CSV table of C-alpha atoms in Angstrom, one decimal:
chain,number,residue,atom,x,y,z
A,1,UNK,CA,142.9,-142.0,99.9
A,2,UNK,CA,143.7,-138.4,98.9
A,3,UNK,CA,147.4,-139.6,97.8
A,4,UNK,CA,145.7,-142.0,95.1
A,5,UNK,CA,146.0,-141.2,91.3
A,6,UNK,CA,142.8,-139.8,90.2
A,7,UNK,CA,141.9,-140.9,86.3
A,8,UNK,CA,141.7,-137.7,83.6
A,9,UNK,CA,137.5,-136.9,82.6
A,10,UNK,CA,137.0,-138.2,78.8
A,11,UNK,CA,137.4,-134.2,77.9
A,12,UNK,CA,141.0,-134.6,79.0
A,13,UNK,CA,142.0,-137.5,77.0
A,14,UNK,CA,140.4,-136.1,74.0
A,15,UNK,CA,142.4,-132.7,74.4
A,16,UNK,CA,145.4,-134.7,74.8
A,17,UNK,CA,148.5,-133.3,73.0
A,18,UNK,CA,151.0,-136.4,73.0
A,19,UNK,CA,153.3,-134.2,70.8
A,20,UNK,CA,155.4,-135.9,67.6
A,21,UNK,CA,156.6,-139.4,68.3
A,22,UNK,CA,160.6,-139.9,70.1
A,23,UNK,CA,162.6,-138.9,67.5
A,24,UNK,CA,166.1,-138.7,69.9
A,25,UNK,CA,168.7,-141.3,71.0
A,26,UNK,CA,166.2,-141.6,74.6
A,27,UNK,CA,168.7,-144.4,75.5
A,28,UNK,CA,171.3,-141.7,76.1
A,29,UNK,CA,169.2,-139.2,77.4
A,30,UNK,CA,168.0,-141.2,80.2
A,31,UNK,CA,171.8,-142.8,81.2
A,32,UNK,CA,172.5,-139.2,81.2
A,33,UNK,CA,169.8,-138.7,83.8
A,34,UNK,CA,170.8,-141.7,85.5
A,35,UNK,CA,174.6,-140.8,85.7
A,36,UNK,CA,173.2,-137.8,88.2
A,37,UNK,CA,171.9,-139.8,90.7
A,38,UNK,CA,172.6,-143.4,90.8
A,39,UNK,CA,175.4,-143.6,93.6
A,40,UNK,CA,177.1,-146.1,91.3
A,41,UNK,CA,176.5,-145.1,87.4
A,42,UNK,CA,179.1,-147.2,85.9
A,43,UNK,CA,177.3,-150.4,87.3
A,44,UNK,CA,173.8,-149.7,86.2
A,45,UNK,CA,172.0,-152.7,83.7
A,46,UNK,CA,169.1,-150.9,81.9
A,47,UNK,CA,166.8,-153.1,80.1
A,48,UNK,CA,164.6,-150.4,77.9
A,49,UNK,CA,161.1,-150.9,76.3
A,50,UNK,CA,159.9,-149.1,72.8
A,51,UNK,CA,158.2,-145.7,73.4
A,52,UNK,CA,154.3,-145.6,73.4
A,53,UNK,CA,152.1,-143.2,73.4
A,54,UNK,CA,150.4,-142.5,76.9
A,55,UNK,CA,149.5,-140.5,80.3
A,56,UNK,CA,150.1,-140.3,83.4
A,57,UNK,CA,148.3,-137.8,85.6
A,58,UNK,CA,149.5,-137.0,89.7
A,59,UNK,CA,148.0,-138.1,92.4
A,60,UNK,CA,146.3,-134.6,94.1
A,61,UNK,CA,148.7,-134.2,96.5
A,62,UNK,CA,151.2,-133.6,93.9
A,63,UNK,CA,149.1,-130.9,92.0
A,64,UNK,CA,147.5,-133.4,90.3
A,65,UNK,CA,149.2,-132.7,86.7
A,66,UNK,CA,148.5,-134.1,83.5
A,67,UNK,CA,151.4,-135.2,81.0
A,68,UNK,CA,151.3,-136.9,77.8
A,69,UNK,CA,153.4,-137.6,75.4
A,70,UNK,CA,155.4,-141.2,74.5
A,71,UNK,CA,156.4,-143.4,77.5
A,72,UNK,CA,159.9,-145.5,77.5
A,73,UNK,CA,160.3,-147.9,80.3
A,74,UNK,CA,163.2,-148.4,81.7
A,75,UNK,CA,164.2,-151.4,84.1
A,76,UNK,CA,167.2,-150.2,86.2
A,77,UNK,CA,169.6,-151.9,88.4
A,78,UNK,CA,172.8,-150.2,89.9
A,79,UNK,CA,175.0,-150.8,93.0
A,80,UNK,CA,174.1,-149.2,96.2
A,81,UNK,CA,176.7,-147.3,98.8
A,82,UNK,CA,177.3,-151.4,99.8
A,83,UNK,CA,178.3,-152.7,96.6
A,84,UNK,CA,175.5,-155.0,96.3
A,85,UNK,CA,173.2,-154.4,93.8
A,86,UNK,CA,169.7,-152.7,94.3
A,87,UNK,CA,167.6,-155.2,92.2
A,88,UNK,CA,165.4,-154.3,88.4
A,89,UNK,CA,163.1,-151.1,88.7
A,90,UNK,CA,160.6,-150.1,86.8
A,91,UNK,CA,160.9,-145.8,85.5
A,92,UNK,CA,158.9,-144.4,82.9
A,93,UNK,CA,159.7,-141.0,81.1
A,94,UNK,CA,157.5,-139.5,79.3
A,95,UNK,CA,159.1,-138.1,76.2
A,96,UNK,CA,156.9,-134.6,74.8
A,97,UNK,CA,158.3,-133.6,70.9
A,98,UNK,CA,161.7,-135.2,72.5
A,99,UNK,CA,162.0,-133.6,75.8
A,100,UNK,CA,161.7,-135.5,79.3
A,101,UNK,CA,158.0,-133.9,81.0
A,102,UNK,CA,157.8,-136.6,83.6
A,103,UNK,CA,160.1,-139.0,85.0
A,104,UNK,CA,158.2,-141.5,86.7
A,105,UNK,CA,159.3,-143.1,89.6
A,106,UNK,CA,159.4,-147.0,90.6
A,107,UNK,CA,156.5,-146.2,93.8
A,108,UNK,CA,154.2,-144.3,91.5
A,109,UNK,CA,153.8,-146.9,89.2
A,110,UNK,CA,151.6,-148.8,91.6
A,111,UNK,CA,149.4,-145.4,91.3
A,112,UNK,CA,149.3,-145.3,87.7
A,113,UNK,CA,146.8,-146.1,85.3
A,114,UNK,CA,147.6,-145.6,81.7
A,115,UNK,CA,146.8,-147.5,78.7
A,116,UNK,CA,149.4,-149.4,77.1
């Protein structure tokens, strides 16, 4: 239970500073990102979403953070060490007056709960 994501009070979504909207090529940025730690780079398939304004806040065992700013989601699918390919996941980055604050990872977005 302590690992869940806890929701922000109404005070912190009202002090909220989601910064100026994605203004970069985020496409590259995150292949770039990508090209560090898929085993495979070259045989990644992204399928990205537009940028939106949101949050997402840690569970408390992760310090329990707060980030806002403008989400893209990614859906990423790469070969593994086998050659096979891993199968479409879900990433979110949130993008803060165009710089990465949060990459999100494919498990924690069973935790999150942001608007969209």
């Amino acid at each position: 239970i302590c690992g869940c994501a806890t929701m922000p009070t109404r005070e912190e979504i009202a002090k909220l500073d989601y910064g100026s909207p994605v203004s970069v090529d985020y496409e590259t940025a995150i292949k770039n990102y990508f090209d560090k730690i898929l085993f495979d780079p070259y045989s990644a398939q992204y399928q990205f979403e537009a940028p939106y304004q949101s949050w997402y806040k840690e569970p408390p065992l992760l310090g329990g953070n707060l980030y806002a700013g403008y989400m893209v989601v990614v859906w990423v699918n790469a070969k593994n060490r086998f050659g096979g390919y891993t199968g479409r996941q879900k990433y979110g980055f949130i993008f803060k007056n165009n710089d990465v604050v949060k990459v999100i990872q494919p498990e924690d977005f069973e935790l999150m709960k942001t608007p969209q």
